[in-house]
Amino acid sequence: MVSGHLQEKNGYFHAVLSFKDEHGKRKTKWVSTELPVKGNKKKAELKLAEIRKAFVPPKQLTRDAEQMFSDYMLEWLQSMKPNIENITFAGYTRAVKNVIVPYFEPLGIAMKDLKASDIQRFYNHELQKVSAKTVQRYHANIHKALKDAVRMDIIVSNPAEKVTRPKAQKFVGSFYDSEEINQLFELSKGTRLELPILFGAFYGLRRAEIVGLRWTAIDFRQNTISIRHTVNSYKLDGKKVVEGKDRAKTKSSMRTLPLVPIFRDYLLQLKKKQEEYRRLCGNSYCKDYLDYLYVDELGRLIEPNYITHTFPSFLKKHELRKIRFHDLRHSCASLLLANNVPMKQIQEWLGHSDFSTTANIYAHLDYNSKLSSASALMAGLGFSESVE
């Protein structure tokens, strides 16, 4: 409870409270009891006790509040390492060490002095160089770090909450139609991109899911493919890391899909070819990735970045329309929609975590449902013309 005493002012008793602010400086606050001085001394003393009890002084900043914001961000980064995936930590590290700290370190701003305007200027500065979506990732790191600082009583409030979060333009992916997909299938035959193109366009697999395909996930008797494993590559502390995990992007990403005859034949041929390479290469054949589908002639895993970097040049070489490799996944969804597959089934096929994710991404492609809606309205209004 703060200390306080009664003081007369303009014929009324006032409670004068004494306390320290967040910076440890002594402050006073006057609160009227609304009681006239004459004949109300005891009532005023009771009122003073109530006011003292109810008053909550501001939290005092710790010595950590004197710490530079840039130094705090580095400490926060290390504190996050045990709690997040390695690939996520690698992304945090790039943002904090390569962008946030280099900007704020020369400014020498202490945690207690960091203002929303400082953060806003940083965002504005970065928006001149990178996309709004990238700055949103910086914002996510800064906001989380400062939220943790408030929780640890280092600062009183989170200045990042007052900042205008950059608004990214919604990205709409491109996609190939059935003719373009078939052309792509034909041109990729016998190349290292054949497997990822087939599984990306037909099954809508993500890059990490394709590289993570293993023979133990292929059931040739039941004719199923289980998506249970992913492979990601990233840089951490200047070193390249290739990491396989028995876990997909989300729980829903772990799914079992039918192995259709044409893919069954392709995989049996691929398996036979890999066994032949292993026999020919003998001890030179890499034994680390024997269970993986996407390996080279020496049994070495072909990394996810190979797909990303090689796919654009492949399209250019064959004079095909430019799309991202991930757009094959969009192409898969668009073909399913065009053939009247319900959105819920598309969600399950693609392994989205919830229906809204699928609907938000692909609703603009669902033209058939719009035709159905138009036909229903035409019938309801008694119009005779059909909608086609």
XYZ file of C-alpha atoms in Angstrom:
388
model
C 0.000 0.000 0.000
C 1.308 3.443 -0.899
C 1.871 6.076 1.771
C -0.392 9.113 1.967
C -1.779 11.911 4.111
C -4.685 14.354 4.178
C -4.295 17.876 2.902
C -6.787 20.742 2.909
C -7.471 22.407 -0.442
C -10.287 24.810 -1.334
C -12.214 23.805 1.784
C -12.078 20.036 1.043
C -9.908 17.175 2.261
C -7.610 15.669 -0.373
C -5.612 12.461 -0.134
C -2.009 13.082 -1.156
C -0.395 9.805 -2.227
C 3.352 9.232 -2.451
C 4.799 6.533 -4.730
C 7.578 5.725 -7.190
C 6.939 5.663 -10.963
C 8.210 2.992 -13.361
C 11.624 4.695 -13.453
C 11.931 4.742 -9.633
C 11.318 8.481 -9.318
C 9.259 9.760 -6.366
C 5.838 11.074 -7.430
C 2.762 12.462 -5.658
C -0.873 12.240 -6.636
C -3.774 14.324 -5.249
C -7.177 12.643 -4.972
C -10.225 14.526 -3.649
C -12.207 12.877 -0.829
C -15.153 15.139 -1.774
C -15.576 15.804 1.967
C -15.676 19.378 3.341
C -13.023 20.105 5.969
C -15.514 21.182 8.631
C -16.687 18.247 10.776
C -15.390 15.468 8.513
C -11.891 14.677 9.834
C -12.656 11.055 10.840
C -14.600 10.353 7.643
C -11.734 11.812 5.641
C -9.219 9.534 7.386
C -11.356 6.482 6.523
C -11.620 7.724 2.952
C -7.841 8.182 2.825
C -7.347 4.544 3.848
C -9.712 3.402 1.062
C -7.932 5.519 -1.549
C -4.502 4.256 -0.468
C -5.681 0.649 -0.635
C -7.283 1.040 -4.069
C -4.393 2.880 -5.693
C -2.099 0.674 -7.786
C 1.284 2.292 -8.482
C 2.930 1.649 -11.879
C 5.316 -1.261 -12.147
C 8.910 -0.231 -11.719
C 11.232 -1.107 -14.547
C 14.048 -3.501 -13.758
C 17.680 -2.861 -14.540
C 17.099 -4.890 -17.714
C 15.099 -1.928 -18.994
C 18.418 -0.092 -19.396
C 19.569 -2.796 -21.811
C 19.850 -1.897 -25.480
C 16.924 -3.149 -27.547
C 19.320 -4.707 -30.072
C 21.050 -6.700 -27.295
C 17.713 -7.803 -25.895
C 16.627 -9.100 -29.314
C 19.741 -11.297 -29.501
C 19.093 -12.686 -26.009
C 15.430 -13.271 -26.840
C 16.432 -15.118 -30.008
C 18.542 -17.592 -28.032
C 15.752 -18.073 -25.492
C 13.429 -19.148 -28.311
C 15.734 -21.866 -29.658
C 14.577 -24.752 -27.395
C 10.898 -23.985 -28.013
C 10.613 -23.878 -31.808
C 11.519 -26.001 -34.835
C 15.048 -25.601 -36.196
C 13.787 -24.304 -39.535
C 11.650 -21.715 -37.715
C 14.635 -20.703 -35.589
C 16.687 -20.283 -38.770
C 14.063 -17.846 -40.083
C 14.054 -15.922 -36.790
C 17.855 -15.783 -36.885
C 17.907 -14.275 -40.389
C 15.408 -11.600 -39.385
C 17.013 -10.698 -36.050
C 20.727 -10.945 -36.861
C 20.677 -9.763 -40.473
C 18.031 -7.032 -40.337
C 16.606 -5.976 -36.955
C 19.837 -5.788 -34.940
C 21.911 -4.064 -37.687
C 19.233 -1.351 -37.910
C 18.710 -0.707 -34.188
C 22.230 -1.282 -32.833
C 23.707 2.013 -34.152
C 20.718 3.908 -32.702
C 21.540 2.774 -29.154
C 17.905 2.727 -28.000
C 17.362 1.247 -24.521
C 14.388 -0.992 -23.826
C 12.798 1.636 -21.566
C 13.116 4.288 -24.276
C 11.839 2.252 -27.235
C 8.780 3.905 -28.753
C 6.226 2.879 -31.339
C 7.603 5.594 -33.615
C 11.053 3.930 -33.547
C 9.561 0.645 -34.695
C 7.381 2.365 -37.299
C 10.416 4.107 -38.790
C 12.144 0.730 -39.024
C 9.186 -0.760 -40.914
C 9.040 2.216 -43.275
C 12.771 1.897 -43.898
C 12.512 -1.811 -44.732
C 9.438 -1.386 -46.933
C 11.654 0.513 -49.368
C 13.682 -2.671 -49.891
C 11.474 -5.697 -49.230
C 7.827 -6.725 -49.494
C 5.159 -5.997 -46.897
C 4.929 -9.734 -46.210
C 8.613 -9.807 -45.262
C 8.169 -6.808 -42.945
C 5.212 -8.620 -41.379
C 7.655 -11.348 -40.362
C 9.931 -8.742 -38.771
C 6.894 -7.363 -36.958
C 5.996 -10.830 -35.675
C 9.483 -11.232 -34.173
C 9.567 -7.778 -32.588
C 6.020 -8.004 -31.231
C 6.647 -11.441 -29.688
C 9.969 -10.358 -28.185
C 8.456 -7.252 -26.580
C 5.412 -9.196 -25.386
C 7.815 -11.513 -23.569
C 9.610 -8.470 -22.137
C 6.323 -7.209 -20.664
C 5.617 -10.654 -19.218
C 9.066 -10.673 -17.590
C 8.474 -7.163 -16.105
C 11.324 -5.678 -18.133
C 9.045 -3.029 -19.647
C 5.553 -1.871 -18.733
C 3.866 -1.999 -22.148
C 4.529 -3.292 -25.647
C 5.189 -0.405 -28.072
C 4.798 -2.764 -31.052
C 1.070 -2.966 -30.304
C 0.715 0.697 -31.260
C 2.460 0.299 -34.605
C 0.590 -0.028 -37.893
C 1.295 -3.547 -39.124
C 2.264 -3.539 -42.815
C -0.567 -4.771 -44.998
C 0.526 -7.307 -47.569
C -1.306 -7.681 -50.837
C -2.984 -11.074 -51.017
C -0.986 -13.316 -53.323
C -2.940 -15.214 -55.968
C -0.948 -18.103 -57.390
C -0.839 -18.996 -61.073
C -1.783 -22.426 -62.337
C -1.564 -24.612 -65.423
C -4.582 -26.090 -67.186
C -4.800 -29.796 -68.081
C -3.148 -29.304 -71.489
C -0.178 -27.477 -69.957
C 0.148 -30.086 -67.201
C 0.235 -32.947 -69.706
C 2.842 -31.074 -71.751
C 4.914 -30.589 -68.598
C 4.636 -34.302 -67.764
C 5.833 -35.236 -71.241
C 8.795 -32.828 -71.304
C 10.013 -33.818 -67.829
C 10.243 -37.543 -68.601
C 13.698 -38.903 -67.821
C 14.860 -35.705 -66.083
C 15.547 -35.124 -62.398
C 12.454 -32.953 -62.272
C 10.134 -35.737 -63.428
C 9.336 -37.056 -59.947
C 8.662 -33.674 -58.285
C 6.595 -32.477 -61.263
C 4.467 -35.638 -61.251
C 3.823 -35.586 -57.523
C 3.485 -31.814 -57.353
C 0.874 -31.560 -60.093
C -1.100 -34.770 -59.549
C -1.003 -35.169 -55.772
C -0.458 -31.498 -54.960
C 2.469 -32.326 -52.682
C 4.605 -29.594 -51.171
C 8.294 -29.486 -52.025
C 9.332 -30.800 -48.579
C 6.789 -33.638 -48.857
C 8.107 -34.700 -52.271
C 11.742 -34.857 -51.156
C 10.559 -36.630 -47.989
C 8.855 -39.486 -49.877
C 10.192 -42.879 -48.750
C 9.731 -46.403 -50.035
C 8.370 -47.532 -46.678
C 5.507 -45.050 -47.215
C 4.523 -46.725 -50.507
C 2.224 -49.725 -50.101
C 2.195 -51.589 -53.414
C -0.252 -54.204 -52.098
C -2.864 -51.742 -50.828
C -1.893 -49.190 -53.505
C -1.497 -46.241 -51.130
C 1.010 -43.436 -50.539
C 1.418 -42.138 -46.984
C 2.628 -38.578 -46.480
C 4.353 -38.779 -43.109
C 7.850 -37.415 -43.628
C 9.313 -34.123 -44.853
C 12.775 -32.865 -45.766
C 13.706 -29.190 -45.473
C 16.953 -27.373 -46.174
C 17.972 -24.080 -44.616
C 20.964 -22.101 -43.390
C 21.706 -21.765 -39.691
C 24.712 -19.799 -38.436
C 26.150 -19.792 -41.943
C 25.929 -23.561 -42.375
C 23.568 -25.452 -44.655
C 21.289 -27.897 -42.860
C 19.251 -30.639 -44.536
C 16.743 -31.973 -42.049
C 14.302 -34.863 -42.343
C 11.402 -35.204 -39.934
C 8.719 -37.825 -39.403
C 6.172 -35.074 -39.310
C 4.452 -33.013 -41.967
C 3.626 -29.290 -41.861
C 0.478 -29.820 -39.758
C -1.367 -32.825 -38.349
C -3.734 -32.695 -41.325
C -0.746 -32.775 -43.679
C -0.170 -36.373 -42.585
C -2.431 -38.177 -45.015
C -2.771 -41.337 -47.083
C -3.537 -41.030 -50.797
C -4.421 -43.650 -53.430
C -1.576 -44.947 -55.583
C -3.109 -44.782 -59.059
C -1.954 -47.331 -61.691
C 0.160 -44.937 -63.787
C 2.068 -43.803 -60.683
C 2.373 -47.380 -59.433
C 4.078 -48.373 -62.680
C 6.328 -45.300 -62.559
C 7.436 -46.033 -58.985
C 8.120 -49.709 -59.674
C 10.343 -48.688 -62.600
C 12.070 -46.082 -60.404
C 12.688 -48.648 -57.677
C 14.159 -51.073 -60.198
C 16.400 -48.334 -61.613
C 17.687 -47.358 -58.149
C 18.471 -50.984 -57.314
C 20.443 -51.235 -60.566
C 22.409 -48.056 -59.769
C 23.193 -49.431 -56.324
C 24.469 -52.686 -57.833
C 26.628 -50.882 -60.398
C 28.111 -48.349 -57.953
C 28.866 -50.843 -55.183
C 30.608 -49.192 -52.244
C 30.460 -45.796 -53.958
C 26.685 -45.758 -53.594
C 25.463 -43.594 -50.681
C 23.791 -45.728 -47.992
C 22.338 -42.827 -45.990
C 19.199 -42.401 -48.087
C 18.293 -45.932 -49.175
C 14.655 -45.434 -48.177
C 14.220 -42.182 -50.105
C 12.674 -41.941 -53.573
C 14.291 -38.684 -54.667
C 17.989 -39.537 -54.920
C 20.565 -39.231 -57.685
C 22.471 -42.004 -59.463
C 24.888 -42.318 -56.516
C 22.100 -42.535 -53.949
C 22.573 -38.995 -52.644
C 19.457 -37.122 -51.606
C 18.409 -34.411 -54.071
C 17.727 -31.394 -51.876
C 14.546 -29.259 -51.931
C 16.407 -26.192 -53.206
C 17.370 -28.094 -56.358
C 13.690 -28.137 -57.343
C 13.217 -24.442 -56.617
C 16.307 -23.360 -58.550
C 15.993 -25.748 -61.515
C 12.260 -25.537 -62.239
C 12.288 -21.937 -63.634
C 15.155 -22.664 -66.038
C 13.402 -25.866 -67.146
C 10.277 -23.887 -68.059
C 12.341 -21.262 -69.870
C 14.280 -23.882 -71.824
C 11.059 -25.446 -73.108
C 9.309 -22.085 -73.611
C 6.586 -22.892 -71.105
C 4.592 -20.281 -69.236
C 6.384 -19.072 -66.112
C 4.960 -20.303 -62.797
C 6.481 -21.193 -59.419
C 6.977 -24.857 -58.549
C 4.459 -24.429 -55.701
C 1.927 -23.354 -58.326
C 1.715 -26.988 -59.420
C -0.123 -27.501 -56.141
C -2.525 -24.726 -57.166
C -2.849 -26.382 -60.572
C -3.848 -29.625 -58.872
C -6.550 -27.810 -56.879
C -7.857 -25.956 -59.935
C -8.186 -29.212 -61.906
C -10.052 -30.837 -59.025
C -12.431 -27.869 -58.848
C -12.937 -27.884 -62.604
C -14.018 -31.518 -62.333
C -16.584 -30.757 -59.618
C -14.649 -32.221 -56.689
C -16.096 -30.692 -53.467
C -13.896 -28.224 -51.586
C -13.877 -30.485 -48.494
C -12.350 -33.340 -50.499
C -9.759 -30.964 -51.947
C -8.837 -29.923 -48.402
C -8.201 -33.564 -47.488
C -6.294 -34.245 -50.728
C -3.960 -31.277 -50.217
C -3.608 -31.771 -46.450
C -4.789 -28.341 -45.327
C -5.310 -27.937 -41.581
C -8.875 -26.676 -41.929
C -11.534 -26.057 -44.544
C -11.176 -22.267 -44.388
C -7.565 -22.479 -45.598
C -8.649 -24.306 -48.743
C -11.660 -22.057 -49.274
C -9.653 -18.840 -48.842
C -6.999 -19.913 -51.342
C -9.147 -21.514 -54.018
C -12.636 -20.007 -53.740
C -11.878 -17.620 -56.644
C -11.349 -20.665 -58.893
C -14.646 -22.316 -57.963
C -16.568 -21.036 -60.974
C -18.900 -24.043 -61.103
C -20.388 -23.172 -57.711
C -20.996 -19.637 -58.992
C -22.835 -21.073 -62.006
C -24.963 -23.168 -59.643
C -25.743 -20.078 -57.563
C -26.674 -18.115 -60.680
C -28.921 -20.949 -61.893
C -30.656 -21.107 -58.512
C -31.336 -17.369 -58.621
C -32.587 -17.594 -62.214
C -35.004 -20.367 -61.229
C -36.106 -18.534 -58.098
C -36.889 -15.397 -60.070
C -38.688 -17.312 -62.794
C -36.213 -16.562 -65.583
C -36.294 -19.129 -68.350
C -32.772 -18.700 -69.734
C -30.156 -21.201 -68.635
C -26.739 -20.256 -67.279
C -23.740 -21.845 -68.976
